[in-house]
mmCIF file of C-alpha atoms in Angstrom:
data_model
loop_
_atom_site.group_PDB
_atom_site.id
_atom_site.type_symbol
_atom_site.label_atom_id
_atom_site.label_comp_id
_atom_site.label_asym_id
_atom_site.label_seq_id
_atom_site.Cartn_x
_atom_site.Cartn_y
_atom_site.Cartn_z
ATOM 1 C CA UNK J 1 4.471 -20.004 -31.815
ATOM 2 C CA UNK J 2 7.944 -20.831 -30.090
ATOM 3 C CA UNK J 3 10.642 -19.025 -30.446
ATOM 4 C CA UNK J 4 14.080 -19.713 -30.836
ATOM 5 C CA UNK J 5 16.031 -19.589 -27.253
ATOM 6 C CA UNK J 6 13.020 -20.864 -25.567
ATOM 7 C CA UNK J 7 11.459 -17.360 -26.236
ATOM 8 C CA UNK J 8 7.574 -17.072 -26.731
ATOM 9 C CA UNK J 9 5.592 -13.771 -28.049
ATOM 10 C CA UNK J 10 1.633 -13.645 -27.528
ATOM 11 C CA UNK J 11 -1.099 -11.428 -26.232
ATOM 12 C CA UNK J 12 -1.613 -8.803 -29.532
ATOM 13 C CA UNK J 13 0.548 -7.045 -31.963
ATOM 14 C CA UNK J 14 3.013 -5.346 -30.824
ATOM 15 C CA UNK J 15 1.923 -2.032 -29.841
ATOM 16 C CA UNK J 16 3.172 1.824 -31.619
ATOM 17 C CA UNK J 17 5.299 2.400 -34.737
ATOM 18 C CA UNK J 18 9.290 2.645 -34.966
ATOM 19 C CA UNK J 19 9.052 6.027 -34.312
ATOM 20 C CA UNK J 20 7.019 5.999 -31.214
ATOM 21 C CA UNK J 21 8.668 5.372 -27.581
ATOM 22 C CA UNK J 22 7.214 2.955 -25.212
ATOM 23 C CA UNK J 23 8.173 1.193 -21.335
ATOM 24 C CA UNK J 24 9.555 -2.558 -21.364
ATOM 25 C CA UNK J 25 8.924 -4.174 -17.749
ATOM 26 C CA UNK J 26 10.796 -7.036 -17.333
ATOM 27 C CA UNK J 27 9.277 -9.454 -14.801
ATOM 28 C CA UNK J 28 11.692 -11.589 -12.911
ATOM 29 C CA UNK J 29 10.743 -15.011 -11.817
ATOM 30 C CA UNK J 30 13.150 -17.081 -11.959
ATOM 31 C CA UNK J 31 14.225 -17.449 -8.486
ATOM 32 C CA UNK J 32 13.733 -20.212 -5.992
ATOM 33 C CA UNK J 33 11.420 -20.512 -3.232
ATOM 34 C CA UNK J 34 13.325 -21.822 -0.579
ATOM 35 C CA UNK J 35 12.760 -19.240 2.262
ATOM 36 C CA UNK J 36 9.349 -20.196 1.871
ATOM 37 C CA UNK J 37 10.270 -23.742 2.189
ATOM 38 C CA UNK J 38 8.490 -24.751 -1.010
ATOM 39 C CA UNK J 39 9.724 -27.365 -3.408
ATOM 40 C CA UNK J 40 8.416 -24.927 -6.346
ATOM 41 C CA UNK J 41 10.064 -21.475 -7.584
ATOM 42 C CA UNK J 42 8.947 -18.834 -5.434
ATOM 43 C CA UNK J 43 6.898 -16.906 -8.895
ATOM 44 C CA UNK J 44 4.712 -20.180 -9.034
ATOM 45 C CA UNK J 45 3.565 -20.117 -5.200
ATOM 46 C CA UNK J 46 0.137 -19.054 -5.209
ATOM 47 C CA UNK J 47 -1.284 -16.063 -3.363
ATOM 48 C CA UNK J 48 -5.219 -16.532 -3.205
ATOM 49 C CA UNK J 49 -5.454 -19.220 -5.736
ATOM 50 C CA UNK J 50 -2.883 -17.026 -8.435
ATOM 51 C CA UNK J 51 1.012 -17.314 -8.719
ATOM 52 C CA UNK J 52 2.407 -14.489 -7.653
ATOM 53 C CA UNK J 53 4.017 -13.698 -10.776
ATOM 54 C CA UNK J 54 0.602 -13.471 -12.062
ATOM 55 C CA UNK J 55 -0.656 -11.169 -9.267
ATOM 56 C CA UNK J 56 2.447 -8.940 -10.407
ATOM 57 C CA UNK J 57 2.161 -9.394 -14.443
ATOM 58 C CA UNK J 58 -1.665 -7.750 -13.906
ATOM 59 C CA UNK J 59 -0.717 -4.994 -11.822
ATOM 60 C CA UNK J 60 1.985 -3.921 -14.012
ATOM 61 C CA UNK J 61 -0.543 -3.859 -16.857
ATOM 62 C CA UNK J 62 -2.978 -2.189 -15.051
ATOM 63 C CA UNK J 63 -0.598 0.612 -14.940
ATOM 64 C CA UNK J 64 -1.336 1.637 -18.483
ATOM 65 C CA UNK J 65 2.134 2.957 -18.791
ATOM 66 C CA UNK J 66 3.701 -0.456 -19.627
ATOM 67 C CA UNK J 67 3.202 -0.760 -23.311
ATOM 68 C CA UNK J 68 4.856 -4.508 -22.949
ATOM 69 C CA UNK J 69 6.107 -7.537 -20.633
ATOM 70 C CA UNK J 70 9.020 -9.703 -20.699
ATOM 71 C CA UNK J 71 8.978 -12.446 -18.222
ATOM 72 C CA UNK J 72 11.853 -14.264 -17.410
ATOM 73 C CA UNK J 73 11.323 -17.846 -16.104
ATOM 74 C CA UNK J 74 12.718 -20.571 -13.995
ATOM 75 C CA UNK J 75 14.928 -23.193 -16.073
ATOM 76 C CA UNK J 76 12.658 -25.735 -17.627
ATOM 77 C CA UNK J 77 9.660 -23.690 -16.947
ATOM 78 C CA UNK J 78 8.930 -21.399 -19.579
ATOM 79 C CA UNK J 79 5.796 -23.413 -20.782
ATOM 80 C CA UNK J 80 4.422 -23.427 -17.395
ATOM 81 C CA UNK J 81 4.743 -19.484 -17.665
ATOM 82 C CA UNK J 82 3.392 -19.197 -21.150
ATOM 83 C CA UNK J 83 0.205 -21.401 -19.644
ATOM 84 C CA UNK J 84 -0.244 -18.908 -16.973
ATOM 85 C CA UNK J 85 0.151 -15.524 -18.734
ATOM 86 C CA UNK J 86 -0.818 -16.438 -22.816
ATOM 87 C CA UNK J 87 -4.764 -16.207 -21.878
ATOM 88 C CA UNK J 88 -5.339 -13.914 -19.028
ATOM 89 C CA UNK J 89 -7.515 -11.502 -19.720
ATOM 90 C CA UNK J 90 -5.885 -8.993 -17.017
ATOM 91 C CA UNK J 91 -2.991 -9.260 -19.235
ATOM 92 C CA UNK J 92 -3.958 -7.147 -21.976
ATOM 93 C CA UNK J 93 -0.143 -5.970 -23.658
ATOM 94 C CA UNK J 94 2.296 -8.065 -25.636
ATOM 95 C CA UNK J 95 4.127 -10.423 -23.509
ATOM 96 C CA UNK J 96 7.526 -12.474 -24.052
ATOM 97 C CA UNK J 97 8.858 -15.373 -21.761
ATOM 98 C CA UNK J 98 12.493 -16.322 -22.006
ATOM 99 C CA UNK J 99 14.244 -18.499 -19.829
ATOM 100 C CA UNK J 100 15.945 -16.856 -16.955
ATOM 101 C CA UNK J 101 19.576 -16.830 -15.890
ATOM 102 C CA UNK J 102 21.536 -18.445 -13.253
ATOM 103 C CA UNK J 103 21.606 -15.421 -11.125
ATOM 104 C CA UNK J 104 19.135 -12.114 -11.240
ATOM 105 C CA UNK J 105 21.405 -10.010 -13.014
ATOM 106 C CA UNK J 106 21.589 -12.861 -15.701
ATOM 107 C CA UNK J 107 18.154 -12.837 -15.693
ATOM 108 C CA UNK J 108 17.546 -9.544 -16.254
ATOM 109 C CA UNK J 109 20.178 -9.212 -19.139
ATOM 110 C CA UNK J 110 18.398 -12.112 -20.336
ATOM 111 C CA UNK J 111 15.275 -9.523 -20.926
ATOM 112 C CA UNK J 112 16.762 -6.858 -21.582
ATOM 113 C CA UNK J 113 18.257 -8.545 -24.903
ATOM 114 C CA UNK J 114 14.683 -8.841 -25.942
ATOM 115 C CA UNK J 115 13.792 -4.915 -25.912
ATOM 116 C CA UNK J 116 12.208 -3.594 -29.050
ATOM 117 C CA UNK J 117 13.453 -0.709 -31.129
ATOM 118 C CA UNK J 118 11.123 1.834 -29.483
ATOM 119 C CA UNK J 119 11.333 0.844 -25.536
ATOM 120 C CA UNK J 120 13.356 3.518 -24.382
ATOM 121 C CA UNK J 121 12.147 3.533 -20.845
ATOM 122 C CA UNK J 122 12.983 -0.508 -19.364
ATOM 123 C CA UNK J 123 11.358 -1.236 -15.769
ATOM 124 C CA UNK J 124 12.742 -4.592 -13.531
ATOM 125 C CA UNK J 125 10.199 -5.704 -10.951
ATOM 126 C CA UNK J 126 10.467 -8.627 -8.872
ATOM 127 C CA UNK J 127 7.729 -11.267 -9.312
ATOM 128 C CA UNK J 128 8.025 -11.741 -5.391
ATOM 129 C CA UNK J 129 6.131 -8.140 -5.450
ATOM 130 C CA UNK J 130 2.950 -9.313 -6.876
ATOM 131 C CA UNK J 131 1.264 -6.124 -4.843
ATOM 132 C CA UNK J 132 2.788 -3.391 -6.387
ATOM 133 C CA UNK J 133 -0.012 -0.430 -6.997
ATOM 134 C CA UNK J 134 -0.242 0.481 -10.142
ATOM 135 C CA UNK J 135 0.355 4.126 -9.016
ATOM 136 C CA UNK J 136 4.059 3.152 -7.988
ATOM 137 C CA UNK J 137 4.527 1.898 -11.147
ATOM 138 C CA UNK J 138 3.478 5.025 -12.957
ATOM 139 C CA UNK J 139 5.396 7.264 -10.303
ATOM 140 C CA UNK J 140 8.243 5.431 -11.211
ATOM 141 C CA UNK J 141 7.747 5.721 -15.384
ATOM 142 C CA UNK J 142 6.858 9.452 -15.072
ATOM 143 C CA UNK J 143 10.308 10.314 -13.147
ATOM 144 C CA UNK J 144 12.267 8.465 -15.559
ATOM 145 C CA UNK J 145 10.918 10.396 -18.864
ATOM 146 C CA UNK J 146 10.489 13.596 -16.720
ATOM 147 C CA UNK J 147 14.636 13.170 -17.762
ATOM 148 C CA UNK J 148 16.127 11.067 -14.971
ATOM 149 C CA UNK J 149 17.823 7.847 -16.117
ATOM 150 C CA UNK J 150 17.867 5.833 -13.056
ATOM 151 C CA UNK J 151 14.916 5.532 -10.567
ATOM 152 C CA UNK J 152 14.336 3.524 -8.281
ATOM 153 C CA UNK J 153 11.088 3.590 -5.311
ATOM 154 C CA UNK J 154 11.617 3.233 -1.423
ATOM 155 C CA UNK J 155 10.751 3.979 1.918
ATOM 156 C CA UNK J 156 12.289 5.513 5.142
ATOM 157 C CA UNK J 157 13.885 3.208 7.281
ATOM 158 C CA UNK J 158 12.695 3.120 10.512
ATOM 159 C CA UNK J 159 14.496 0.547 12.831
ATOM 160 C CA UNK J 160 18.067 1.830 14.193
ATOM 161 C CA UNK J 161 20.707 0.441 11.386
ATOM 162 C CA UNK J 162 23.621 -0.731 12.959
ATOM 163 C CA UNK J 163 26.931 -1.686 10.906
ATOM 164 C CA UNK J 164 28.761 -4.087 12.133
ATOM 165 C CA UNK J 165 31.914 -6.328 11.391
ATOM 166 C CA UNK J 166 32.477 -9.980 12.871
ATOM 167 C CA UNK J 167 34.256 -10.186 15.925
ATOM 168 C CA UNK J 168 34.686 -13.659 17.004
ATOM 169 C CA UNK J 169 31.361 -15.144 18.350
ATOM 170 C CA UNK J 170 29.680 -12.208 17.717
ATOM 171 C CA UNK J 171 29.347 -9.216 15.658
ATOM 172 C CA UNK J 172 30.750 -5.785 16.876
ATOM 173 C CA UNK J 173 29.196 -2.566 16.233
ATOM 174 C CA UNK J 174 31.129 -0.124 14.299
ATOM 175 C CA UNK J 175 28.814 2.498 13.734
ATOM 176 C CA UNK J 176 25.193 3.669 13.596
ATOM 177 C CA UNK J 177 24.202 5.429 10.530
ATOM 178 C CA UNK J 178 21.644 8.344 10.706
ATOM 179 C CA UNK J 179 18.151 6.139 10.001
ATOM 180 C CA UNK J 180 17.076 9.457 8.051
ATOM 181 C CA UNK J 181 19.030 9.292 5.289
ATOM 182 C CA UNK J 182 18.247 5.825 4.481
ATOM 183 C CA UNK J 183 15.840 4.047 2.318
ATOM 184 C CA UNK J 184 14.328 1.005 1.650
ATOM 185 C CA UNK J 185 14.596 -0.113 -2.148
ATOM 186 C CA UNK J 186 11.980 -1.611 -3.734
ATOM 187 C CA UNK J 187 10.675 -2.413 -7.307
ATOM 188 C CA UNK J 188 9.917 -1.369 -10.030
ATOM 189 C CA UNK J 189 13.158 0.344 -10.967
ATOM 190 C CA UNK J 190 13.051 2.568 -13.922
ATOM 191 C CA UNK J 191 15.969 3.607 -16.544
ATOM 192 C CA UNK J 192 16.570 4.968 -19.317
ATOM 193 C CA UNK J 193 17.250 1.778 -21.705
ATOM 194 C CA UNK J 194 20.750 2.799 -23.488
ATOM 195 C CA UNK J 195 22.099 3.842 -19.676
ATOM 196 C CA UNK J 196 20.707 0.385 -18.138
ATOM 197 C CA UNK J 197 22.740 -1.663 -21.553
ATOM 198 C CA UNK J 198 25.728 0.141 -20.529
ATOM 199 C CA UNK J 199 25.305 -0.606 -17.040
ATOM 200 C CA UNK J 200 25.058 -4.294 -17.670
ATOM 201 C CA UNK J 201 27.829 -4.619 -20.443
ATOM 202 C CA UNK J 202 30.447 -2.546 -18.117
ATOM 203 C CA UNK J 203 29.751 -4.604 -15.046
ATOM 204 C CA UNK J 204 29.320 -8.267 -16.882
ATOM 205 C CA UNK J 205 32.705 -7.047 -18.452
ATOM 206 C CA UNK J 206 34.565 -5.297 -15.353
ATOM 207 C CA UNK J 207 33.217 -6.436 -12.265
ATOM 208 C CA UNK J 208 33.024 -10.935 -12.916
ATOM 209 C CA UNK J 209 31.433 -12.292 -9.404
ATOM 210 C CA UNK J 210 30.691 -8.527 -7.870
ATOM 211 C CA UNK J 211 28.073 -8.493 -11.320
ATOM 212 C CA UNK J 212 26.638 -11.938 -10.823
ATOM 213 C CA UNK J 213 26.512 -10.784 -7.083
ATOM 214 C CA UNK J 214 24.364 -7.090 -7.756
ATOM 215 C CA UNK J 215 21.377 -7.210 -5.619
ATOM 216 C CA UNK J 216 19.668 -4.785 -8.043
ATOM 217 C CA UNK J 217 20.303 -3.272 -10.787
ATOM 218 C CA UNK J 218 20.560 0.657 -9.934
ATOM 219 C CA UNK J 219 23.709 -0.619 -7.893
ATOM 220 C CA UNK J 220 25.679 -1.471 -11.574
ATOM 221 C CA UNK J 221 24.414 2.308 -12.652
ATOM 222 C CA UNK J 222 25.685 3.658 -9.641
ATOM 223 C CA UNK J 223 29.095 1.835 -9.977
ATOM 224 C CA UNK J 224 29.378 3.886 -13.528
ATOM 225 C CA UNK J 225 29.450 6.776 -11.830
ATOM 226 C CA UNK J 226 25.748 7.949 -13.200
ATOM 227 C CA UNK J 227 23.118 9.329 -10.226
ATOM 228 C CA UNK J 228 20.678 7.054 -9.312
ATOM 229 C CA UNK J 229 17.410 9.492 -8.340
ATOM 230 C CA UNK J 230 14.848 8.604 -5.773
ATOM 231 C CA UNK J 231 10.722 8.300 -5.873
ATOM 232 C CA UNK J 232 7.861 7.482 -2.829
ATOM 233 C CA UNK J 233 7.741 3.493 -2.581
ATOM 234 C CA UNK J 234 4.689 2.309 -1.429
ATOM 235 C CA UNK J 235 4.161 -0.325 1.783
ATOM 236 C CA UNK J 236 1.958 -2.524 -0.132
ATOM 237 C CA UNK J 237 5.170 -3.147 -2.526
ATOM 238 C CA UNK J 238 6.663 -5.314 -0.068
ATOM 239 C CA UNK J 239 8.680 -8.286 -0.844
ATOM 240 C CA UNK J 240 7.300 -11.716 -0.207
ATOM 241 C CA UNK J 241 10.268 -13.632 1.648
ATOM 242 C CA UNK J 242 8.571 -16.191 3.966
ATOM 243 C CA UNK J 243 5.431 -17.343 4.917
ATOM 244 C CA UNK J 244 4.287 -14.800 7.168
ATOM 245 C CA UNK J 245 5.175 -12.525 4.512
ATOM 246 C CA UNK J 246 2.588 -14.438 2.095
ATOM 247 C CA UNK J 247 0.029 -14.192 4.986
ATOM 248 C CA UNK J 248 0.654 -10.584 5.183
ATOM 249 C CA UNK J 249 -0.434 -10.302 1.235
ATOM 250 C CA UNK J 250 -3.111 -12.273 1.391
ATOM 251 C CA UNK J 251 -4.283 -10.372 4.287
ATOM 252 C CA UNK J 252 -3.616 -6.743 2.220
ATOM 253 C CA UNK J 253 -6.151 -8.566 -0.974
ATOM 254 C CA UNK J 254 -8.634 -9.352 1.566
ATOM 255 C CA UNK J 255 -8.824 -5.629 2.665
ATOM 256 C CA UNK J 256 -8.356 -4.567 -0.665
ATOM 257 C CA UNK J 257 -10.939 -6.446 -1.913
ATOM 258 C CA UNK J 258 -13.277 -5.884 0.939
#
C-alpha cells in the first residue's frame, strides 16, 4: 500500500521490538546516468540483465547485518523501484522507497527521515556500487557498534596526488601530498544514527550550498568537529562511472560466478 510522500513499505514485518537495536542502509539511486551516456538514471542501467541498484539492494541483504532498506529513487520513479525490489526473493528484509532529493545529501536526509525507533546504526551506500561484498558491509557495521560513530571503508592511493591551482591555460602544481596517508573512500559508510541527524541538521542549517555540495556524508561529521574512523575497503566496491567501468563489473560477476 502507498504511502503518503510517495513512500512505499513491503517485504515482511518489520523486524525486532522497540527495545531491540538494528542497522538502516539507505540505498541511493537517485542520480543520473549521464557519464554513462544513458538517457536512464544511472540505478536503472542494467549490469548482466539486473539494475544496478538491484545488484546492490541484494548484497546489502546478504550481509545479514542490515535488519532493513530504504531506497531513495529518481523523481517520478518510485514505482519503477517498488517493481524492481517489492518481489525479489534476494531481498529478504523490510524495504521503503521514497523519492529522492535534488542533490545526494537531499537524498539521503530524505532516508534518513524514515529511520525507525530502534535503527541506531544508519549505513549510506551508493547504488552505483552494486558489487559491494557483503564482508565490507559487515566490517563496516561491526566498527561502528564496536563504539565508533563515523566509519567509513577505503583503500590506499596509489597514483602520485598532485594539488594543483589554475594558472592560466594550465594548472600549476602546488604540492605533492605523501600518497601514504591517503585513502580512497568508498561505501557503505556507517554512523551512529543520532551523530549522522546532527550532522545533517547543522550543515542543512549552517553550511546552505557547501551542504547541497557534500560529496559524502562523513565530510558534514567531520565539519562538526567529531572523528571520522577508518576500515579496509575492498577493490570490488568500486564505483561504476562510465562504461568501461560497467565492463569492468560485469567482468568481476563473470569471475565471480565462474
Amino acid at each position: 500500500m502507498l504511502a503518503p510522500h510517495g513512500i512505499l513499505r513491503f517485504n515482511h514485518d518489520p523486524v525486532g521490538t522497540r527495545d531491540e537495536m538494528t542497522t538502516l542502509a539507505i540505498l541511493t539511486a537517485a542520480g543520473s546516468g549521464s557519464r554513462l551516456g544513458r538517457d536512464l538514471p544511472k540505478a536503472l542501467v542494467e549490469l548482466d540483465g539486473f539494475p544496478l541498484v538491484l545488484h546492490a539492494a541484494r548484497r546489502l541483504a546478504a550481509s545479514g547485518v542490515v535488519d532493513s532498506l530504504v531506497v531513495t529513487a529518481p523523481d517520478g520513479l518510485v514505482g519503477v523501484m517498488i517493481d524492481l525490489l517489492a518481489d525479489d526473493p534476494y531481498v529478504q528484509i523490510p524495504v521503503q522507497v521514497t523519492d529522492g532529493g535534488p542533490t545526494r545529501q537531499a537524498s539521503v536526509a530524505a532516508g534518513l527521515a524514515l529511520a525507525r525507533q530502534g535503527d541506531d546504526v544508519v549505513l549510506v551506500h551508493d547504488a552505483a556500487r552494486p558489487l559491494v561484498p557483503s564482508d565490507l558491509v559487515r566490517r563496516v557495521v561491526g566498527a561502528v557498534r564496536s563504539g565508533h560513530a563515523a566509519v567509513v571503508p577505503g583503500l590506499p592511493v596509489t597514483d602520485t596526488v598532485k594539488q594543483v591551482r589554475p594558472d592560466g591555460d594550465t594548472e600549476l602544481v602546488t604540492g605533492t601530498p605523501d600518497r601514504s596517508m591517503l585513502r580512497a573512500v568508498q561505501t557503505p559508510q556507517g554512523f551512529a544514527r543520532d551523530l549522522l541527524v546532527r550532522a545533517h541538521r547543522t550543515g542543512a542549517g549552517r553550511a546552505g550550498a557547501e551542504y547541497l555540495a557534500a560529496t559524502d556524508d562523513a565530510g558534514l561529521v567531520e565539519a562538526l568537529g567529531e572523528p571520522v574512523h577508518m576500515v579496509a575497503g575492498d577493490a570490488a566496491a568500486f564505483k561504476i562511472t562510465t562504461e568501461r567501468d560497467l565492463w569492468l563489473a560485469s567482468l568481476v560477476l563473470q569471475e565471480t560466478n565462474a
